């Protein structure tokens, strides 16, 4: 890697780290970790925050398959009928 490439690599790495810090500690701080929450209970603000995180992920990760593997938000269907 050339010096210029290394500089850009470090900038992108720092920007991504800052984005993920913002998403986890600000936008999604209300979301329980490794727990289920019903989407019908979301407030409008929480819906907006989820949409913001998904938009950021889509902007930074162009491949939808990779994005689905590393997303901060995992949707699961309820077993309840």
Backbone as XML, in Angstrom:
<?xml version="1.0"?>
<chain id="A" units="angstrom">
  <residue number="1" name="UNK">
    <atom name="N" x="0.851" y="-1.165" z="0.000"/>
    <atom name="CA" x="0.000" y="0.000" z="0.000"/>
    <atom name="C" x="0.908" y="1.242" z="0.000"/>
  </residue>
  <residue number="2" name="UNK">
    <atom name="N" x="0.606" y="2.168" z="-0.877"/>
    <atom name="CA" x="1.398" y="3.397" z="-0.931"/>
    <atom name="C" x="1.033" y="4.288" z="0.251"/>
  </residue>
  <residue number="3" name="UNK">
    <atom name="N" x="1.834" y="5.310" z="0.472"/>
    <atom name="CA" x="1.566" y="6.239" z="1.560"/>
    <atom name="C" x="0.213" y="6.919" z="1.418"/>
  </residue>
  <residue number="4" name="UNK">
    <atom name="N" x="-0.120" y="7.290" z="0.182"/>
    <atom name="CA" x="-1.406" y="7.944" z="-0.082"/>
    <atom name="C" x="-2.564" y="6.978" z="0.185"/>
  </residue>
  <residue number="5" name="UNK">
    <atom name="N" x="-2.424" y="5.732" z="-0.268"/>
    <atom name="CA" x="-3.460" y="4.729" z="-0.036"/>
    <atom name="C" x="-3.625" y="4.450" z="1.463"/>
  </residue>
  <residue number="6" name="UNK">
    <atom name="N" x="-2.529" y="4.389" z="2.158"/>
    <atom name="CA" x="-2.574" y="4.169" z="3.601"/>
    <atom name="C" x="-3.277" y="5.320" z="4.312"/>
  </residue>
  <residue number="7" name="UNK">
    <atom name="N" x="-3.021" y="6.526" z="3.872"/>
    <atom name="CA" x="-3.684" y="7.702" z="4.449"/>
    <atom name="C" x="-5.191" y="7.611" z="4.237"/>
  </residue>
  <residue number="8" name="UNK">
    <atom name="N" x="-5.610" y="7.321" z="3.002"/>
    <atom name="CA" x="-7.038" y="7.182" z="2.716"/>
    <atom name="C" x="-7.650" y="6.017" z="3.488"/>
  </residue>
  <residue number="9" name="UNK">
    <atom name="N" x="-6.943" y="4.925" z="3.574"/>
    <atom name="CA" x="-7.411" y="3.771" z="4.334"/>
    <atom name="C" x="-7.664" y="4.159" z="5.796"/>
  </residue>
  <residue number="10" name="UNK">
    <atom name="N" x="-6.727" y="4.867" z="6.397"/>
    <atom name="CA" x="-6.871" y="5.285" z="7.794"/>
    <atom name="C" x="-8.027" y="6.261" z="7.976"/>
  </residue>
  <residue number="11" name="UNK">
    <atom name="N" x="-8.205" y="7.170" z="7.023"/>
    <atom name="CA" x="-9.314" y="8.125" z="7.107"/>
    <atom name="C" x="-10.649" y="7.393" z="7.039"/>
  </residue>
  <residue number="12" name="UNK">
    <atom name="N" x="-10.774" y="6.485" z="6.078"/>
    <atom name="CA" x="-12.024" y="5.732" z="5.937"/>
    <atom name="C" x="-12.275" y="4.873" z="7.174"/>
  </residue>
  <residue number="13" name="UNK">
    <atom name="N" x="-11.253" y="4.247" z="7.689"/>
    <atom name="CA" x="-11.391" y="3.420" z="8.895"/>
    <atom name="C" x="-11.855" y="4.265" z="10.082"/>
  </residue>
  <residue number="14" name="UNK">
    <atom name="N" x="-11.278" y="5.438" z="10.253"/>
    <atom name="CA" x="-11.677" y="6.324" z="11.354"/>
    <atom name="C" x="-13.100" y="6.837" z="11.175"/>
  </residue>
  <residue number="15" name="UNK">
    <atom name="N" x="-13.475" y="7.166" z="9.941"/>
    <atom name="CA" x="-14.833" y="7.631" z="9.679"/>
    <atom name="C" x="-15.860" y="6.540" z="9.986"/>
  </residue>
  <residue number="16" name="UNK">
    <atom name="N" x="-15.567" y="5.316" z="9.564"/>
    <atom name="CA" x="-16.479" y="4.205" z="9.837"/>
    <atom name="C" x="-16.602" y="3.933" z="11.337"/>
  </residue>
  <residue number="17" name="UNK">
    <atom name="N" x="-15.484" y="3.984" z="12.033"/>
    <atom name="CA" x="-15.521" y="3.774" z="13.485"/>
    <atom name="C" x="-16.371" y="4.846" z="14.151"/>
  </residue>
  <residue number="18" name="UNK">
    <atom name="N" x="-16.225" y="6.084" z="13.711"/>
    <atom name="CA" x="-17.032" y="7.178" z="14.262"/>
    <atom name="C" x="-18.505" y="7.010" z="13.956"/>
  </residue>
  <residue number="19" name="UNK">
    <atom name="N" x="-18.821" y="6.580" z="12.734"/>
    <atom name="CA" x="-20.216" y="6.347" z="12.361"/>
    <atom name="C" x="-20.846" y="5.243" z="13.201"/>
  </residue>
  <residue number="20" name="UNK">
    <atom name="N" x="-20.134" y="4.134" z="13.348"/>
    <atom name="CA" x="-20.681" y="3.033" z="14.133"/>
    <atom name="C" x="-20.814" y="3.406" z="15.608"/>
  </residue>
  <residue number="21" name="UNK">
    <atom name="N" x="-19.886" y="4.194" z="16.115"/>
    <atom name="CA" x="-20.003" y="4.688" z="17.487"/>
    <atom name="C" x="-21.258" y="5.542" z="17.625"/>
  </residue>
  <residue number="22" name="UNK">
    <atom name="N" x="-21.485" y="6.435" z="16.677"/>
    <atom name="CA" x="-22.676" y="7.289" z="16.693"/>
    <atom name="C" x="-23.953" y="6.454" z="16.595"/>
  </residue>
  <residue number="23" name="UNK">
    <atom name="N" x="-23.946" y="5.473" z="15.704"/>
    <atom name="CA" x="-25.151" y="4.665" z="15.533"/>
    <atom name="C" x="-25.467" y="3.846" z="16.780"/>
  </residue>
  <residue number="24" name="UNK">
    <atom name="N" x="-24.451" y="3.221" z="17.375"/>
    <atom name="CA" x="-24.710" y="2.352" z="18.533"/>
    <atom name="C" x="-24.926" y="3.133" z="19.819"/>
  </residue>
  <residue number="25" name="UNK">
    <atom name="N" x="-24.196" y="4.206" z="20.014"/>
    <atom name="CA" x="-24.273" y="4.936" z="21.286"/>
    <atom name="C" x="-25.264" y="6.091" z="21.285"/>
  </residue>
  <residue number="26" name="UNK">
    <atom name="N" x="-25.744" y="6.494" z="20.122"/>
    <atom name="CA" x="-26.714" y="7.582" z="20.048"/>
    <atom name="C" x="-28.020" y="7.128" z="19.412"/>
  </residue>
  <residue number="27" name="UNK">
    <atom name="N" x="-27.960" y="6.742" z="18.160"/>
    <atom name="CA" x="-29.195" y="6.408" z="17.448"/>
    <atom name="C" x="-29.880" y="5.155" z="17.991"/>
  </residue>
  <residue number="28" name="UNK">
    <atom name="N" x="-29.109" y="4.162" z="18.397"/>
    <atom name="CA" x="-29.704" y="2.897" z="18.841"/>
    <atom name="C" x="-29.490" y="2.608" z="20.322"/>
  </residue>
  <residue number="29" name="UNK">
    <atom name="N" x="-29.138" y="3.600" z="21.092"/>
    <atom name="CA" x="-28.854" y="3.364" z="22.514"/>
    <atom name="C" x="-30.082" y="2.869" z="23.284"/>
  </residue>
  <residue number="30" name="UNK">
    <atom name="N" x="-31.261" y="3.148" z="22.798"/>
    <atom name="CA" x="-32.511" y="2.723" z="23.437"/>
    <atom name="C" x="-32.837" y="1.255" z="23.170"/>
  </residue>
  <residue number="31" name="UNK">
    <atom name="N" x="-32.202" y="0.672" z="22.168"/>
    <atom name="CA" x="-32.511" y="-0.691" z="21.754"/>
    <atom name="C" x="-31.835" y="-1.699" z="22.684"/>
  </residue>
  <residue number="32" name="UNK">
    <atom name="N" x="-32.598" y="-2.639" z="23.273"/>
    <atom name="CA" x="-31.978" y="-3.626" z="24.154"/>
    <atom name="C" x="-31.046" y="-4.547" z="23.367"/>
  </residue>
  <residue number="33" name="UNK">
    <atom name="N" x="-29.887" y="-4.809" z="23.913"/>
    <atom name="CA" x="-28.908" y="-5.657" z="23.234"/>
    <atom name="C" x="-29.292" y="-7.120" z="23.386"/>
  </residue>
  <residue number="34" name="UNK">
    <atom name="N" x="-29.286" y="-7.844" z="22.280"/>
    <atom name="CA" x="-29.583" y="-9.279" z="22.266"/>
    <atom name="C" x="-30.924" y="-9.605" z="22.900"/>
  </residue>
  <residue number="35" name="UNK">
    <atom name="N" x="-31.908" y="-8.765" z="22.647"/>
    <atom name="CA" x="-33.236" y="-8.990" z="23.200"/>
    <atom name="C" x="-34.263" y="-8.651" z="22.129"/>
  </residue>
  <residue number="36" name="UNK">
    <atom name="N" x="-35.454" y="-9.134" z="22.313"/>
    <atom name="CA" x="-36.531" y="-8.904" z="21.360"/>
    <atom name="C" x="-37.299" y="-7.653" z="21.743"/>
  </residue>
  <residue number="37" name="UNK">
    <atom name="N" x="-37.656" y="-6.863" z="20.758"/>
    <atom name="CA" x="-38.539" y="-5.722" z="20.964"/>
    <atom name="C" x="-39.524" y="-5.709" z="19.810"/>
  </residue>
  <residue number="38" name="UNK">
    <atom name="N" x="-40.772" y="-5.468" z="20.124"/>
    <atom name="CA" x="-41.819" y="-5.487" z="19.109"/>
    <atom name="C" x="-41.834" y="-4.165" z="18.351"/>
  </residue>
  <residue number="39" name="UNK">
    <atom name="N" x="-41.752" y="-4.246" z="17.046"/>
    <atom name="CA" x="-41.721" y="-3.049" z="16.203"/>
    <atom name="C" x="-42.970" y="-2.189" z="16.388"/>
  </residue>
  <residue number="40" name="UNK">
    <atom name="N" x="-44.080" y="-2.796" z="16.743"/>
    <atom name="CA" x="-45.315" y="-2.029" z="16.925"/>
    <atom name="C" x="-45.223" y="-1.105" z="18.133"/>
  </residue>
  <residue number="41" name="UNK">
    <atom name="N" x="-44.262" y="-1.356" z="19.014"/>
    <atom name="CA" x="-44.083" y="-0.507" z="20.195"/>
    <atom name="C" x="-43.139" y="0.664" z="19.944"/>
  </residue>
  <residue number="42" name="UNK">
    <atom name="N" x="-42.536" y="0.762" z="18.747"/>
    <atom name="CA" x="-41.597" y="1.843" z="18.455"/>
    <atom name="C" x="-42.324" y="3.188" z="18.438"/>
  </residue>
  <residue number="43" name="UNK">
    <atom name="N" x="-41.644" y="4.205" z="18.924"/>
    <atom name="CA" x="-42.138" y="5.569" z="18.776"/>
    <atom name="C" x="-41.748" y="6.070" z="17.385"/>
  </residue>
  <residue number="44" name="UNK">
    <atom name="N" x="-42.299" y="7.198" z="16.976"/>
    <atom name="CA" x="-41.928" y="7.770" z="15.678"/>
    <atom name="C" x="-40.440" y="8.097" z="15.647"/>
  </residue>
  <residue number="45" name="UNK">
    <atom name="N" x="-39.913" y="8.596" z="16.755"/>
    <atom name="CA" x="-38.484" y="8.923" z="16.825"/>
    <atom name="C" x="-37.638" y="7.660" z="16.657"/>
  </residue>
  <residue number="46" name="UNK">
    <atom name="N" x="-38.040" y="6.577" z="17.295"/>
    <atom name="CA" x="-37.300" y="5.322" z="17.178"/>
    <atom name="C" x="-37.346" y="4.791" z="15.746"/>
  </residue>
  <residue number="47" name="UNK">
    <atom name="N" x="-38.491" y="4.919" z="15.098"/>
    <atom name="CA" x="-38.590" y="4.512" z="13.689"/>
    <atom name="C" x="-37.642" y="5.344" z="12.819"/>
  </residue>
  <residue number="48" name="UNK">
    <atom name="N" x="-37.587" y="6.636" z="13.084"/>
    <atom name="CA" x="-36.679" y="7.514" z="12.339"/>
    <atom name="C" x="-35.219" y="7.130" z="12.582"/>
  </residue>
  <residue number="49" name="UNK">
    <atom name="N" x="-34.896" y="6.769" z="13.821"/>
    <atom name="CA" x="-33.521" y="6.385" z="14.144"/>
    <atom name="C" x="-33.141" y="5.072" z="13.452"/>
  </residue>
  <residue number="50" name="UNK">
    <atom name="N" x="-34.050" y="4.120" z="13.424"/>
    <atom name="CA" x="-33.809" y="2.861" z="12.713"/>
    <atom name="C" x="-33.603" y="3.151" z="11.222"/>
  </residue>
  <residue number="51" name="UNK">
    <atom name="N" x="-34.451" y="3.988" z="10.662"/>
    <atom name="CA" x="-34.335" y="4.334" z="9.238"/>
    <atom name="C" x="-32.994" y="5.016" z="8.956"/>
  </residue>
  <residue number="52" name="UNK">
    <atom name="N" x="-32.539" y="5.870" z="9.872"/>
    <atom name="CA" x="-31.257" y="6.553" z="9.697"/>
    <atom name="C" x="-30.105" y="5.551" z="9.689"/>
  </residue>
  <residue number="53" name="UNK">
    <atom name="N" x="-30.131" y="4.602" z="10.599"/>
    <atom name="CA" x="-29.074" y="3.581" z="10.654"/>
    <atom name="C" x="-29.070" y="2.752" z="9.371"/>
  </residue>
  <residue number="54" name="UNK">
    <atom name="N" x="-30.237" y="2.327" z="8.926"/>
    <atom name="CA" x="-30.311" y="1.534" z="7.697"/>
    <atom name="C" x="-29.820" y="2.343" z="6.491"/>
  </residue>
  <residue number="55" name="UNK">
    <atom name="N" x="-30.127" y="3.628" z="6.453"/>
    <atom name="CA" x="-29.666" y="4.486" z="5.356"/>
    <atom name="C" x="-28.143" y="4.647" z="5.382"/>
  </residue>
  <residue number="56" name="UNK">
    <atom name="N" x="-27.585" y="4.832" z="6.557"/>
    <atom name="CA" x="-26.125" y="4.957" z="6.692"/>
    <atom name="C" x="-25.450" y="3.669" z="6.242"/>
  </residue>
  <residue number="57" name="UNK">
    <atom name="N" x="-25.970" y="2.538" z="6.692"/>
    <atom name="CA" x="-25.392" y="1.258" z="6.294"/>
    <atom name="C" x="-25.477" y="1.066" z="4.773"/>
  </residue>
  <residue number="58" name="UNK">
    <atom name="N" x="-26.593" y="1.455" z="4.190"/>
    <atom name="CA" x="-26.757" y="1.307" z="2.745"/>
    <atom name="C" x="-25.783" y="2.206" z="1.984"/>
  </residue>
  <residue number="59" name="UNK">
    <atom name="N" x="-25.531" y="3.385" z="2.526"/>
    <atom name="CA" x="-24.599" y="4.317" z="1.877"/>
    <atom name="C" x="-23.157" y="3.809" z="1.920"/>
  </residue>
  <residue number="60" name="UNK">
    <atom name="N" x="-22.776" y="3.188" z="3.026"/>
    <atom name="CA" x="-21.390" y="2.756" z="3.207"/>
    <atom name="C" x="-21.126" y="1.344" z="2.721"/>
  </residue>
  <residue number="61" name="UNK">
    <atom name="N" x="-22.160" y="0.508" z="2.662"/>
    <atom name="CA" x="-21.985" y="-0.876" z="2.219"/>
    <atom name="C" x="-22.906" y="-1.113" z="1.040"/>
  </residue>
  <residue number="62" name="UNK">
    <atom name="N" x="-22.354" y="-1.078" z="-0.148"/>
    <atom name="CA" x="-23.157" y="-1.148" z="-1.366"/>
    <atom name="C" x="-23.707" y="-2.542" z="-1.639"/>
  </residue>
  <residue number="63" name="UNK">
    <atom name="N" x="-22.984" y="-3.569" z="-1.249"/>
    <atom name="CA" x="-23.414" y="-4.942" z="-1.512"/>
    <atom name="C" x="-24.486" y="-5.342" z="-0.491"/>
  </residue>
  <residue number="64" name="UNK">
    <atom name="N" x="-25.719" y="-5.583" z="-0.945"/>
    <atom name="CA" x="-26.795" y="-5.909" z="-0.007"/>
    <atom name="C" x="-26.580" y="-7.207" z="0.773"/>
  </residue>
  <residue number="65" name="UNK">
    <atom name="N" x="-25.875" y="-8.155" z="0.185"/>
    <atom name="CA" x="-25.611" y="-9.421" z="0.874"/>
    <atom name="C" x="-24.661" y="-9.186" z="2.044"/>
  </residue>
  <residue number="66" name="UNK">
    <atom name="N" x="-23.592" y="-8.456" z="1.798"/>
    <atom name="CA" x="-22.634" y="-8.131" z="2.868"/>
    <atom name="C" x="-23.320" y="-7.279" z="3.924"/>
  </residue>
  <residue number="67" name="UNK">
    <atom name="N" x="-24.097" y="-6.295" z="3.481"/>
    <atom name="CA" x="-24.795" y="-5.399" z="4.421"/>
    <atom name="C" x="-25.709" y="-6.202" z="5.343"/>
  </residue>
  <residue number="68" name="UNK">
    <atom name="N" x="-26.419" y="-7.177" z="4.806"/>
    <atom name="CA" x="-27.319" y="-8.008" z="5.626"/>
    <atom name="C" x="-26.554" y="-8.823" z="6.653"/>
  </residue>
  <residue number="69" name="UNK">
    <atom name="N" x="-25.306" y="-9.176" z="6.339"/>
    <atom name="CA" x="-24.498" y="-9.974" z="7.257"/>
    <atom name="C" x="-23.934" y="-9.147" z="8.411"/>
  </residue>
  <residue number="70" name="UNK">
    <atom name="N" x="-23.749" y="-7.849" z="8.215"/>
    <atom name="CA" x="-23.079" y="-7.038" z="9.239"/>
    <atom name="C" x="-23.953" y="-5.914" z="9.801"/>
  </residue>
  <residue number="71" name="UNK">
    <atom name="N" x="-25.226" y="-5.890" z="9.452"/>
    <atom name="CA" x="-26.101" y="-4.823" z="9.916"/>
    <atom name="C" x="-26.227" y="-4.802" z="11.437"/>
  </residue>
  <residue number="72" name="UNK">
    <atom name="N" x="-26.476" y="-3.627" z="11.968"/>
    <atom name="CA" x="-26.706" y="-3.487" z="13.410"/>
    <atom name="C" x="-28.131" y="-3.872" z="13.786"/>
  </residue>
  <residue number="73" name="UNK">
    <atom name="N" x="-29.003" y="-3.979" z="12.801"/>
    <atom name="CA" x="-30.415" y="-4.259" z="13.058"/>
    <atom name="C" x="-30.788" y="-5.581" z="12.415"/>
  </residue>
  <residue number="74" name="UNK">
    <atom name="N" x="-31.242" y="-6.507" z="13.222"/>
    <atom name="CA" x="-31.660" y="-7.822" z="12.740"/>
    <atom name="C" x="-33.154" y="-7.969" z="12.965"/>
  </residue>
  <residue number="75" name="UNK">
    <atom name="N" x="-33.881" y="-8.157" z="11.881"/>
    <atom name="CA" x="-35.325" y="-8.341" z="11.968"/>
    <atom name="C" x="-35.621" y="-9.827" z="12.041"/>
  </residue>
  <residue number="76" name="UNK">
    <atom name="N" x="-36.523" y="-10.195" z="12.932"/>
    <atom name="CA" x="-36.971" y="-11.579" z="13.050"/>
    <atom name="C" x="-38.471" y="-11.599" z="13.161"/>
  </residue>
  <residue number="77" name="UNK">
    <atom name="N" x="-39.056" y="-12.614" z="12.573"/>
    <atom name="CA" x="-40.504" y="-12.784" z="12.660"/>
    <atom name="C" x="-40.858" y="-13.399" z="14.017"/>
  </residue>
  <residue number="78" name="UNK">
    <atom name="N" x="-41.965" y="-12.993" z="14.562"/>
    <atom name="CA" x="-42.448" y="-13.525" z="15.826"/>
    <atom name="C" x="-43.003" y="-14.929" z="15.616"/>
  </residue>
  <residue number="79" name="UNK">
    <atom name="N" x="-42.843" y="-15.760" z="16.612"/>
    <atom name="CA" x="-43.416" y="-17.105" z="16.570"/>
    <atom name="C" x="-44.886" y="-17.103" z="16.955"/>
  </residue>
  <residue number="80" name="UNK">
    <atom name="N" x="-45.334" y="-15.970" z="17.496"/>
    <atom name="CA" x="-46.726" y="-15.863" z="17.931"/>
    <atom name="C" x="-47.631" y="-15.671" z="16.732"/>
  </residue>
  <residue number="81" name="UNK">
    <atom name="N" x="-48.813" y="-16.231" z="16.802"/>
    <atom name="CA" x="-49.773" y="-16.082" z="15.702"/>
    <atom name="C" x="-50.743" y="-14.968" z="15.993"/>
  </residue>
</chain>
